[in-house]
mmCIF file of C-alpha atoms in Angstrom:
data_model
loop_
_atom_site.group_PDB
_atom_site.id
_atom_site.type_symbol
_atom_site.label_atom_id
_atom_site.label_comp_id
_atom_site.label_asym_id
_atom_site.label_seq_id
_atom_site.Cartn_x
_atom_site.Cartn_y
_atom_site.Cartn_z
ATOM 1 C CA MET A 1 23.202 48.668 25.370
ATOM 2 C CA GLU A 2 22.449 47.662 28.926
ATOM 3 C CA HIS A 3 19.141 45.886 29.037
ATOM 4 C CA HIS A 4 17.052 45.193 32.090
ATOM 5 C CA ALA A 5 14.219 42.825 32.545
ATOM 6 C CA PRO A 6 10.864 44.554 33.034
ATOM 7 C CA ILE A 7 10.057 42.991 36.376
ATOM 8 C CA HIS A 8 6.817 43.980 38.032
ATOM 9 C CA GLU A 9 5.090 42.786 41.161
ATOM 10 C CA PHE A 10 1.596 41.375 41.024
ATOM 11 C CA LEU A 11 -0.181 39.852 44.028
ATOM 12 C CA GLY A 12 3.134 39.740 45.841
ATOM 13 C CA ILE A 13 4.771 37.644 43.092
ATOM 14 C CA SER A 14 7.274 39.190 40.731
ATOM 15 C CA PHE A 15 6.697 38.709 37.021
ATOM 16 C CA ASN A 16 9.136 39.352 34.223
ATOM 17 C CA LEU A 17 6.571 40.869 31.897
ATOM 18 C CA SER A 18 8.787 40.385 28.865
ATOM 19 C CA ASN A 19 8.824 36.649 29.526
ATOM 20 C CA VAL A 20 5.089 36.641 30.078
ATOM 21 C CA LEU A 21 4.596 38.436 26.785
ATOM 22 C CA MET A 22 6.937 36.171 24.819
ATOM 23 C CA ILE A 23 5.566 32.982 26.353
ATOM 24 C CA THR A 24 2.109 34.086 25.349
ATOM 25 C CA ILE A 25 3.229 34.950 21.829
ATOM 26 C CA ALA A 26 5.115 31.689 21.378
ATOM 27 C CA SER A 27 2.168 29.670 22.682
ATOM 28 C CA ALA A 28 -0.223 31.572 20.451
ATOM 29 C CA ILE A 29 1.945 30.988 17.371
ATOM 30 C CA VAL A 30 2.249 27.278 18.106
ATOM 31 C CA PHE A 31 -1.464 27.020 18.735
ATOM 32 C CA ILE A 32 -2.429 28.911 15.575
ATOM 33 C CA LEU A 33 0.084 26.974 13.474
ATOM 34 C CA ALA A 34 -1.164 23.630 14.776
ATOM 35 C CA VAL A 35 -4.842 24.488 14.486
ATOM 36 C CA VAL A 36 -4.485 25.985 10.993
ATOM 37 C CA SER A 37 -2.544 22.897 9.925
ATOM 38 C CA THR A 38 -5.210 20.563 11.204
ATOM 39 C CA ARG A 39 -8.209 22.609 10.113
ATOM 40 C CA THR A 40 -8.850 20.778 6.872
ATOM 41 C CA LEU A 41 -7.923 17.206 7.638
ATOM 42 C CA ALA A 42 -8.173 14.784 4.780
ATOM 43 C CA MET A 43 -7.262 11.183 4.107
ATOM 44 C CA ARG A 44 -5.069 12.486 1.309
ATOM 45 C CA PRO A 45 -3.032 15.153 3.107
ATOM 46 C CA THR A 46 -2.343 18.483 1.459
ATOM 47 C CA GLY A 47 -0.252 21.523 2.310
ATOM 48 C CA LEU A 48 0.161 22.185 6.019
ATOM 49 C CA GLN A 49 -1.335 18.844 6.964
ATOM 50 C CA ASN A 50 1.696 17.236 5.376
ATOM 51 C CA PHE A 51 3.932 19.377 7.567
ATOM 52 C CA ILE A 52 2.116 18.635 10.802
ATOM 53 C CA GLU A 53 1.971 14.920 9.970
ATOM 54 C CA TRP A 54 5.674 15.025 9.326
ATOM 55 C CA VAL A 55 6.131 16.551 12.811
ATOM 56 C CA MET A 56 3.986 13.812 14.289
ATOM 57 C CA ASP A 57 5.912 11.088 12.487
ATOM 58 C CA PHE A 58 9.166 12.706 13.567
ATOM 59 C CA VAL A 59 8.185 12.683 17.244
ATOM 60 C CA LYS A 60 6.863 9.154 16.818
ATOM 61 C CA GLY A 61 10.311 8.219 15.532
ATOM 62 C CA LEU A 62 11.932 9.894 18.544
ATOM 63 C CA ILE A 63 9.720 7.985 20.937
ATOM 64 C CA GLY A 64 10.104 4.766 18.986
ATOM 65 C CA SER A 65 13.889 4.999 19.202
ATOM 66 C CA THR A 66 13.836 5.178 23.023
ATOM 67 C CA MET A 67 10.965 2.916 24.077
ATOM 68 C CA ASP A 68 8.357 0.686 22.579
ATOM 69 C CA TRP A 69 5.258 2.338 21.230
ATOM 70 C CA LYS A 70 2.893 0.773 23.739
ATOM 71 C CA THR A 71 4.466 2.604 26.661
ATOM 72 C CA GLY A 72 5.661 5.631 24.698
ATOM 73 C CA GLY A 73 2.520 6.411 22.719
ATOM 74 C CA ARG A 74 1.051 8.495 25.522
ATOM 75 C CA PHE A 75 3.974 10.943 25.351
ATOM 76 C CA LEU A 76 3.378 11.772 21.703
ATOM 77 C CA PHE A 77 1.331 14.901 22.364
ATOM 78 C CA LEU A 78 3.771 16.081 25.029
ATOM 79 C CA GLY A 79 6.669 15.563 22.655
ATOM 80 C CA MET A 80 4.999 17.367 19.763
ATOM 81 C CA THR A 81 3.999 20.308 21.931
ATOM 82 C CA LEU A 82 7.477 20.554 23.461
ATOM 83 C CA LEU A 83 9.176 20.350 20.085
ATOM 84 C CA MET A 84 7.041 22.999 18.445
ATOM 85 C CA TYR A 85 6.925 25.307 21.450
ATOM 86 C CA ILE A 86 10.674 25.285 21.978
ATOM 87 C CA PHE A 87 11.378 25.605 18.277
ATOM 88 C CA VAL A 88 9.076 28.601 17.910
ATOM 89 C CA SER A 89 10.497 30.124 21.106
ATOM 90 C CA ASN A 90 14.039 29.741 19.820
ATOM 91 C CA MET A 91 13.148 31.355 16.510
ATOM 92 C CA LEU A 92 11.334 34.325 18.045
ATOM 93 C CA GLY A 93 14.488 36.066 19.252
ATOM 94 C CA LEU A 94 16.314 35.754 15.943
ATOM 95 C CA PRO A 95 14.961 38.420 13.619
ATOM 96 C CA PHE A 96 15.033 41.326 16.081
ATOM 97 C CA ALA A 97 14.973 42.376 19.700
ATOM 98 C CA ILE A 98 12.831 45.204 20.998
ATOM 99 C CA ALA A 99 13.950 47.246 23.950
ATOM 100 C CA ILE A 100 11.902 50.089 25.325
ATOM 101 C CA ASP A 101 13.515 52.420 27.869
ATOM 102 C CA SER A 102 16.395 49.917 28.118
ATOM 103 C CA GLU A 103 13.904 47.254 29.092
ATOM 104 C CA LEU A 104 14.187 44.250 26.807
ATOM 105 C CA TRP A 105 10.732 43.193 25.670
ATOM 106 C CA TRP A 106 11.121 41.077 22.559
ATOM 107 C CA LYS A 107 13.449 38.108 22.882
ATOM 108 C CA SER A 108 13.354 34.337 22.927
ATOM 109 C CA PRO A 109 11.555 33.138 26.035
ATOM 110 C CA THR A 110 14.030 30.253 26.040
ATOM 111 C CA ALA A 111 16.893 32.754 26.457
ATOM 112 C CA ASP A 112 15.894 32.961 30.114
ATOM 113 C CA PRO A 113 17.096 30.257 32.528
ATOM 114 C CA THR A 114 13.945 30.556 34.584
ATOM 115 C CA ILE A 115 11.858 29.443 31.631
ATOM 116 C CA THR A 116 14.125 26.645 30.444
ATOM 117 C CA LEU A 117 14.614 25.287 33.946
ATOM 118 C CA THR A 118 10.887 25.404 34.489
ATOM 119 C CA LEU A 119 10.377 23.303 31.378
ATOM 120 C CA ALA A 120 13.190 20.940 32.377
ATOM 121 C CA THR A 121 11.842 20.526 35.893
ATOM 122 C CA MET A 122 8.381 19.930 34.525
ATOM 123 C CA VAL A 123 9.740 17.193 32.266
ATOM 124 C CA VAL A 124 11.731 15.514 35.050
ATOM 125 C CA VAL A 125 8.793 15.681 37.443
ATOM 126 C CA LEU A 126 6.649 14.122 34.729
ATOM 127 C CA THR A 127 9.148 11.276 34.310
ATOM 128 C CA HIS A 128 8.893 10.546 38.036
ATOM 129 C CA TYR A 129 5.127 10.797 37.918
ATOM 130 C CA TYR A 130 4.851 8.346 35.050
ATOM 131 C CA GLY A 131 7.516 6.135 36.588
ATOM 132 C CA VAL A 132 5.405 5.704 39.712
ATOM 133 C CA LYS A 133 2.175 5.479 37.752
ATOM 134 C CA MET A 134 3.259 2.885 35.223
ATOM 135 C CA LYS A 135 5.661 0.705 37.197
ATOM 136 C CA GLY A 136 4.236 1.054 40.665
ATOM 137 C CA PRO A 137 5.971 2.729 43.659
ATOM 138 C CA LYS A 138 7.972 -0.384 44.506
ATOM 139 C CA GLU A 139 9.457 -0.901 41.068
ATOM 140 C CA TYR A 140 10.017 2.837 40.772
ATOM 141 C CA GLY A 141 11.922 2.896 44.082
ATOM 142 C CA LYS A 142 13.983 -0.109 43.017
ATOM 143 C CA GLY A 143 15.158 1.871 40.005
ATOM 144 C CA PHE A 144 17.313 4.013 42.318
ATOM 145 C CA PHE A 145 19.234 1.007 43.624
ATOM 146 C CA SER A 146 19.903 -0.818 40.385
ATOM 147 C CA PRO A 147 22.133 -2.113 39.043
ATOM 148 C CA LEU A 148 24.115 -1.724 42.309
ATOM 149 C CA LYS A 149 22.954 -0.558 45.720
ATOM 150 C CA PHE A 150 25.773 1.855 46.416
ATOM 151 C CA LEU A 151 24.967 3.786 43.254
ATOM 152 C CA PHE A 152 21.981 5.345 45.019
ATOM 153 C CA PRO A 153 23.649 8.703 45.775
ATOM 154 C CA PHE A 154 24.768 9.010 42.186
ATOM 155 C CA LYS A 155 21.309 8.171 40.977
ATOM 156 C CA LEU A 156 19.956 10.890 43.209
ATOM 157 C CA ILE A 157 22.480 13.397 41.908
ATOM 158 C CA GLU A 158 21.711 12.294 38.368
ATOM 159 C CA GLU A 159 18.133 13.426 38.717
ATOM 160 C CA PHE A 160 19.206 16.944 39.625
ATOM 161 C CA SER A 161 21.997 17.108 37.114
ATOM 162 C CA ASN A 162 19.607 15.891 34.421
ATOM 163 C CA THR A 163 17.255 18.721 35.242
ATOM 164 C CA LEU A 164 20.010 21.307 35.310
ATOM 165 C CA THR A 165 21.700 20.203 32.106
ATOM 166 C CA LEU A 166 18.447 19.846 30.255
ATOM 167 C CA GLY A 167 17.391 23.371 31.113
ATOM 168 C CA LEU A 168 20.752 25.113 30.994
ATOM 169 C CA ARG A 169 21.802 23.546 27.695
ATOM 170 C CA LEU A 170 18.817 25.066 25.981
ATOM 171 C CA TYR A 171 19.190 28.387 27.777
ATOM 172 C CA GLY A 172 22.918 28.626 27.085
ATOM 173 C CA ASN A 173 22.639 27.956 23.403
ATOM 174 C CA ILE A 174 19.830 30.381 22.781
ATOM 175 C CA TYR A 175 21.104 33.081 25.091
ATOM 176 C CA ALA A 176 24.588 32.977 23.599
ATOM 177 C CA GLY A 177 23.093 33.302 20.159
ATOM 178 C CA GLU A 178 21.094 36.322 21.174
ATOM 179 C CA ILE A 179 24.042 37.982 22.913
ATOM 180 C CA LEU A 180 26.175 37.711 19.814
ATOM 181 C CA LEU A 181 23.340 38.895 17.591
ATOM 182 C CA GLY A 182 22.868 41.822 19.967
ATOM 183 C CA LEU A 183 26.577 42.694 19.837
ATOM 184 C CA LEU A 184 26.633 42.476 16.042
ATOM 185 C CA ALA A 185 23.508 44.587 15.822
ATOM 186 C CA GLY A 186 25.106 47.144 18.131
ATOM 187 C CA LEU A 187 28.222 47.189 15.986
ATOM 188 C CA GLY A 188 26.149 47.541 12.828
ATOM 189 C CA GLY A 189 24.209 50.423 14.294
ATOM 190 C CA ALA A 190 27.292 52.232 15.567
ATOM 191 C CA SER A 191 28.870 53.368 12.299
ATOM 192 C CA PHE A 192 28.794 52.887 8.534
ATOM 193 C CA ALA A 193 32.006 50.885 8.559
ATOM 194 C CA GLY A 194 30.655 48.849 11.424
ATOM 195 C CA ALA A 195 27.501 48.084 9.440
ATOM 196 C CA LEU A 196 29.612 46.909 6.508
ATOM 197 C CA GLY A 197 31.790 44.801 8.761
ATOM 198 C CA ALA A 198 28.925 43.372 10.764
ATOM 199 C CA PHE A 199 26.749 42.397 7.815
ATOM 200 C CA LEU A 200 28.438 39.128 6.852
ATOM 201 C CA PRO A 201 28.997 37.822 10.409
ATOM 202 C CA MET A 202 25.395 38.771 11.171
ATOM 203 C CA LEU A 203 24.220 36.723 8.202
ATOM 204 C CA ALA A 204 26.341 33.752 9.192
ATOM 205 C CA TRP A 205 25.389 33.920 12.846
ATOM 206 C CA GLN A 206 21.678 34.166 12.159
ATOM 207 C CA GLY A 207 21.877 31.136 9.914
ATOM 208 C CA PHE A 208 23.793 29.325 12.607
ATOM 209 C CA SER A 209 21.293 30.392 15.235
ATOM 210 C CA ILE A 210 18.449 28.945 13.180
ATOM 211 C CA PHE A 211 20.390 25.709 13.030
ATOM 212 C CA VAL A 212 21.168 25.770 16.766
ATOM 213 C CA GLY A 213 17.564 26.628 17.653
ATOM 214 C CA THR A 214 16.280 23.695 15.611
ATOM 215 C CA ILE A 215 18.854 21.307 17.027
ATOM 216 C CA GLN A 216 18.162 22.405 20.599
ATOM 217 C CA ALA A 217 14.424 21.895 20.209
ATOM 218 C CA PHE A 218 15.170 18.424 18.876
ATOM 219 C CA ILE A 219 17.633 17.635 21.670
ATOM 220 C CA PHE A 220 15.256 18.818 24.384
ATOM 221 C CA THR A 221 12.456 16.609 23.065
ATOM 222 C CA MET A 222 14.814 13.684 22.498
ATOM 223 C CA LEU A 223 16.228 13.877 26.027
ATOM 224 C CA THR A 224 12.740 14.181 27.446
ATOM 225 C CA MET A 225 11.914 10.867 25.828
ATOM 226 C CA VAL A 226 15.204 9.327 26.949
ATOM 227 C CA TYR A 227 14.610 10.293 30.594
ATOM 228 C CA MET A 228 11.035 9.130 30.273
ATOM 229 C CA ALA A 229 12.200 5.783 28.901
ATOM 230 C CA HIS A 230 14.620 5.422 31.824
ATOM 231 C CA LYS A 231 11.747 5.693 34.239
ATOM 232 C CA VAL A 232 8.924 3.852 32.501
ATOM 233 C CA ALA A 233 10.548 1.153 30.367
ATOM 234 C CA ASP A 234 11.080 -2.261 31.947
ATOM 235 C CA ASP A 235 13.868 -3.477 29.737
ATOM 236 C CA HIS A 236 16.929 -2.618 31.825
ATOM 237 C CA MET B 1 24.198 43.359 30.343
ATOM 238 C CA PHE B 2 26.332 40.709 31.905
ATOM 239 C CA ASN B 3 24.586 40.877 35.225
ATOM 240 C CA SER B 4 21.652 39.094 33.634
ATOM 241 C CA LEU B 5 23.997 36.281 32.664
ATOM 242 C CA ILE B 6 24.123 35.243 36.283
ATOM 243 C CA LEU B 7 21.487 32.778 37.127
ATOM 244 C CA GLY B 8 18.700 34.448 38.947
ATOM 245 C CA ALA B 9 19.740 37.989 38.084
ATOM 246 C CA GLY B 10 16.479 38.587 36.293
ATOM 247 C CA PHE B 11 14.709 36.045 38.384
ATOM 248 C CA ALA B 12 10.983 36.336 38.788
ATOM 249 C CA ALA B 13 9.023 33.573 40.502
ATOM 250 C CA GLY B 14 5.927 34.488 38.553
ATOM 251 C CA ASP B 15 7.612 33.405 35.318
ATOM 252 C CA ILE B 16 7.743 29.840 36.565
ATOM 253 C CA ILE B 17 4.067 29.842 37.335
ATOM 254 C CA TYR B 18 3.194 31.552 34.099
ATOM 255 C CA GLN B 19 5.355 29.249 31.978
ATOM 256 C CA LEU B 20 3.881 26.144 33.608
ATOM 257 C CA PHE B 21 0.373 27.483 33.241
ATOM 258 C CA ALA B 22 0.939 28.500 29.614
ATOM 259 C CA PHE B 23 2.472 25.177 28.676
ATOM 260 C CA ILE B 24 -0.243 23.106 30.290
ATOM 261 C CA VAL B 25 -2.955 25.231 28.690
ATOM 262 C CA LEU B 26 -1.189 24.974 25.334
ATOM 263 C CA LEU B 27 -0.874 21.211 25.710
ATOM 264 C CA ALA B 28 -4.546 20.852 26.618
ATOM 265 C CA LEU B 29 -5.743 23.120 23.803
ATOM 266 C CA LEU B 30 -3.542 21.433 21.203
ATOM 267 C CA LYS B 31 -4.666 18.024 22.385
ATOM 268 C CA LYS B 32 -8.276 19.030 21.915
ATOM 269 C CA PHE B 33 -8.029 21.072 18.740
ATOM 270 C CA ALA B 34 -4.996 19.810 16.852
ATOM 271 C CA TRP B 35 -3.250 16.623 17.937
ATOM 272 C CA GLY B 36 -6.420 14.712 18.703
ATOM 273 C CA PRO B 37 -8.046 15.187 15.294
ATOM 274 C CA LEU B 38 -4.686 14.741 13.577
ATOM 275 C CA MET B 39 -4.096 11.465 15.414
ATOM 276 C CA GLY B 40 -7.623 10.425 14.490
ATOM 277 C CA ILE B 41 -7.154 11.026 10.802
ATOM 278 C CA MET B 42 -3.772 9.296 10.812
ATOM 279 C CA LYS B 43 -5.298 6.285 12.548
ATOM 280 C CA ASP B 44 -8.151 6.332 10.049
ATOM 281 C CA ARG B 45 -5.688 6.388 7.204
ATOM 282 C CA GLU B 46 -3.710 3.528 8.719
ATOM 283 C CA GLN B 47 -6.928 1.576 9.069
ATOM 284 C CA HIS B 48 -7.930 2.466 5.538
ATOM 285 C CA ILE B 49 -4.596 1.393 4.109
ATOM 286 C CA ALA B 50 -4.680 -1.827 6.096
ATOM 287 C CA ASN B 51 -8.178 -2.512 4.800
ATOM 288 C CA GLU B 52 -7.108 -1.748 1.262
ATOM 289 C CA ILE B 53 -4.179 -4.109 1.559
ATOM 290 C CA ASP B 54 -6.436 -6.790 2.972
ATOM 291 C CA SER B 55 -9.014 -6.385 0.247
ATOM 292 C CA ALA B 56 -6.330 -6.297 -2.423
ATOM 293 C CA GLU B 57 -4.937 -9.536 -1.044
ATOM 294 C CA LYS B 58 -8.411 -11.039 -1.015
ATOM 295 C CA ASN B 59 -9.055 -9.931 -4.569
ATOM 296 C CA ARG B 60 -5.772 -11.363 -5.699
ATOM 297 C CA LYS B 61 -6.594 -14.708 -4.098
ATOM 298 C CA GLU B 62 -10.026 -14.688 -5.659
ATOM 299 C CA ALA B 63 -8.584 -13.913 -9.046
ATOM 300 C CA GLU B 64 -6.063 -16.689 -8.649
ATOM 301 C CA ALA B 65 -8.764 -19.170 -7.715
ATOM 302 C CA PHE B 66 -10.860 -18.040 -10.644
ATOM 303 C CA LEU B 67 -7.917 -18.389 -12.954
ATOM 304 C CA ASN B 68 -7.256 -21.914 -11.756
ATOM 305 C CA GLU B 69 -10.899 -22.755 -12.188
ATOM 306 C CA GLN B 70 -10.836 -21.393 -15.705
ATOM 307 C CA ARG B 71 -7.699 -23.303 -16.463
ATOM 308 C CA GLU B 72 -9.312 -26.552 -15.297
ATOM 309 C CA GLU B 73 -12.397 -25.766 -17.326
ATOM 310 C CA MET B 74 -10.291 -25.101 -20.389
ATOM 311 C CA LYS B 75 -8.489 -28.387 -19.935
ATOM 312 C CA ARG B 76 -11.762 -30.215 -19.581
ATOM 313 C CA VAL B 77 -13.259 -28.565 -22.648
ATOM 314 C CA ARG B 78 -10.188 -29.324 -24.678
ATOM 315 C CA GLN B 79 -10.319 -32.966 -23.668
ATOM 316 C CA GLU B 80 -13.992 -33.108 -24.493
ATOM 317 C CA ALA B 81 -13.392 -31.619 -27.895
ATOM 318 C CA LYS B 82 -10.623 -34.089 -28.543
ATOM 319 C CA ALA B 83 -12.836 -37.006 -27.562
ATOM 320 C CA MET B 84 -15.614 -35.696 -29.743
ATOM 321 C CA LEU B 85 -13.299 -35.366 -32.702
ATOM 322 C CA GLU B 86 -12.041 -38.894 -32.188
ATOM 323 C CA ASN B 87 -15.584 -40.157 -32.044
ATOM 324 C CA GLN B 88 -16.535 -38.407 -35.236
ATOM 325 C CA LYS B 89 -13.514 -39.751 -36.987
ATOM 326 C CA GLN B 90 -14.348 -43.257 -35.914
ATOM 327 C CA MET B 91 -17.911 -42.857 -37.053
ATOM 328 C CA ALA B 92 -16.817 -41.497 -40.406
ATOM 329 C CA ASP B 93 -14.421 -44.415 -40.865
ATOM 330 C CA GLN B 94 -17.175 -46.864 -40.091
ATOM 331 C CA LYS B 95 -19.549 -45.164 -42.485
ATOM 332 C CA GLY B 96 -16.963 -45.238 -45.233
ATOM 333 C CA GLN B 97 -16.378 -48.895 -44.652
ATOM 334 C CA GLU B 98 -20.083 -49.527 -44.855
ATOM 335 C CA LEU B 99 -20.382 -47.576 -48.080
ATOM 336 C CA ILE B 100 -17.551 -49.482 -49.646
ATOM 337 C CA GLU B 101 -19.119 -52.763 -48.582
ATOM 338 C CA ALA B 102 -22.475 -51.744 -50.011
ATOM 339 C CA ALA B 103 -20.865 -50.721 -53.287
ATOM 340 C CA ARG B 104 -19.056 -54.008 -53.491
ATOM 341 C CA LEU B 105 -22.234 -55.963 -52.961
ATOM 342 C CA GLU B 106 -24.071 -53.896 -55.517
ATOM 343 C CA SER B 107 -21.392 -54.436 -58.114
ATOM 344 C CA GLU B 108 -21.390 -58.154 -57.417
ATOM 345 C CA ARG B 109 -25.125 -58.227 -57.865
ATOM 346 C CA LEU B 110 -24.874 -56.319 -61.125
ATOM 347 C CA LYS B 111 -22.166 -58.651 -62.372
ATOM 348 C CA GLU B 112 -24.239 -61.683 -61.598
ATOM 349 C CA ALA B 113 -27.251 -60.199 -63.299
ATOM 350 C CA ALA B 114 -25.180 -59.395 -66.339
ATOM 351 C CA THR B 115 -23.738 -62.929 -66.459
ATOM 352 C CA ALA B 116 -27.208 -64.433 -66.265
ATOM 353 C CA GLU B 117 -28.422 -62.169 -69.038
ATOM 354 C CA ILE B 118 -25.499 -63.157 -71.221
ATOM 355 C CA LYS B 119 -26.196 -66.784 -70.575
ATOM 356 C CA ARG B 120 -29.831 -66.396 -71.407
ATOM 357 C CA GLU B 121 -29.077 -64.474 -74.588
ATOM 358 C CA ARG B 122 -26.614 -67.068 -75.670
ATOM 359 C CA GLU B 123 -29.100 -69.861 -75.131
ATOM 360 C CA SER B 124 -31.784 -68.078 -77.035
ATOM 361 C CA ALA B 125 -29.297 -67.378 -79.821
ATOM 362 C CA VAL B 126 -28.307 -71.026 -79.895
ATOM 363 C CA ALA B 127 -31.988 -72.060 -80.062
ATOM 364 C CA SER B 128 -32.817 -69.706 -82.890
ATOM 365 C CA LEU B 129 -29.712 -70.825 -84.733
ATOM 366 C CA ARG B 130 -30.785 -74.397 -84.354
ATOM 367 C CA GLU B 131 -34.210 -73.590 -85.719
ATOM 368 C CA GLN B 132 -32.777 -71.806 -88.684
ATOM 369 C CA VAL B 133 -30.380 -74.656 -89.355
ATOM 370 C CA ALA B 134 -33.316 -77.058 -89.234
ATOM 371 C CA SER B 135 -35.415 -75.005 -91.617
ATOM 372 C CA LEU B 136 -32.456 -74.466 -93.892
ATOM 373 C CA SER B 137 -31.676 -78.162 -93.942
ATOM 374 C CA VAL B 138 -35.323 -78.886 -94.732
ATOM 375 C CA MET B 139 -35.153 -76.320 -97.552
ATOM 376 C CA ILE B 140 -31.946 -77.863 -98.885
ATOM 377 C CA ALA B 141 -33.395 -81.299 -98.499
ATOM 378 C CA SER B 142 -36.533 -80.320 -100.298
ATOM 379 C CA LYS B 143 -34.445 -78.771 -103.090
ATOM 380 C CA VAL B 144 -32.462 -81.919 -103.326
ATOM 381 C CA VAL B 145 -35.583 -84.083 -103.214
ATOM 382 C CA GLU B 146 -37.268 -81.879 -105.844
ATOM 383 C CA LYS B 147 -34.373 -82.329 -108.240
ATOM 384 C CA GLU B 148 -34.211 -86.101 -107.810
ATOM 385 C CA LEU B 149 -37.942 -86.829 -108.241
ATOM 386 C CA ASP B 150 -38.864 -87.848 -111.855
ATOM 387 C CA GLU B 151 -42.148 -87.449 -113.587
ATOM 388 C CA ARG B 152 -43.413 -90.802 -112.569
ATOM 389 C CA ALA B 153 -42.538 -90.472 -109.048
ATOM 390 C CA GLN B 154 -44.057 -87.009 -109.140
ATOM 391 C CA LYS B 155 -47.242 -88.385 -110.447
ATOM 392 C CA GLN B 156 -47.299 -91.081 -107.924
ATOM 393 C CA LEU B 157 -46.748 -88.529 -105.151
ATOM 394 C CA ILE B 158 -49.494 -86.321 -106.396
ATOM 395 C CA ASP B 159 -51.762 -89.259 -106.552
ATOM 396 C CA GLU B 160 -50.850 -90.203 -103.169
ATOM 397 C CA TYR B 161 -51.692 -86.712 -101.894
ATOM 398 C CA LEU B 162 -54.877 -86.739 -103.792
ATOM 399 C CA ASP B 163 -55.795 -90.063 -102.338
ATOM 400 C CA GLN B 164 -55.084 -88.857 -98.981
ATOM 401 C CA ALA B 165 -57.123 -85.738 -99.572
ATOM 402 C CA GLY B 166 -59.902 -87.909 -101.012
ATOM 403 C CA ASP B 167 -59.795 -90.206 -98.021
ATOM 404 C CA GLN B 168 -60.137 -87.332 -95.847
ATOM 405 C CA LYS B 169 -63.293 -86.171 -97.620
#
């Protein structure tokens, strides 16, 4: 049951090839889903267009609940891509896991802290970038000393803790789900009685994992917009 | 298994680069091929709906104005018709009055004519009666005279007539 990551060196940098594979697959699925949904666009939406417009309206609602649309509109595409990418990533690890020679190949890319922290860092860096870009360096710098000057260290810590919690929350939820699914699968594969005993918990846990994966994708996108609003909105 | 739980156990720096690269590429591709067109069509629809609402509002206002106009027109026509009717009635009344007056005059004229006729008839009747009375009285007188004349007087009368006739010869 011991699984290793298939880590290989390339140009002096180590790559976890399983992550590379799953990131590519998740991106491809999101891309195909989005493009197929928007292939036949019509004024009167049908089929998948309805779905993708619902996603867009949903993210619009998320942005609208944290900042006004004039400042937040530019984050719509980022939000939609994040939401769909993380959702698809979370779902990928659910139906099965593939391990070859005790190297785990098929899993959720978001079940790896490197990936989730990369996404989280990217988001936080983006909030700083837009904070400087939209409010100017002076206003942006002032944000660290308001409402009170001595809060500066806490503000500084907050930035790092935001990044860590954003990434690790997603990783923890998905990874825990996969661990338990892996244990149940191992139990089910061990013996006939084990298969009988594992079936119902497996069913329940997979359903729960779908729920958790959806919620986590939502939370990640929501928090992205909240952090973004902290940096770019003027009203506080 | 649990060793990979520890942060960094399966750490590979390349993953960070690859994830960033993949996400940015995905974002760019989706922006170009999916979100952009989708946003466009949603904006178009918004525009379309706004236009429809505007035009519906305009149409409603137009219809209202037209309705008011029609209502005014109706009122005007009704008043006109009423006035016309009144006029006609007045004219008819006048005409009737005139007819009655004419009939009255005519009857008066006829009455007068009839009275004159009666008068004339009566006078002529009186005249003829008088004539008859005169001739009758002459006849009676002559009868009376005839009876009272004796033979001598008769002879004398005849002689007289004869004389007269002879004188005339």
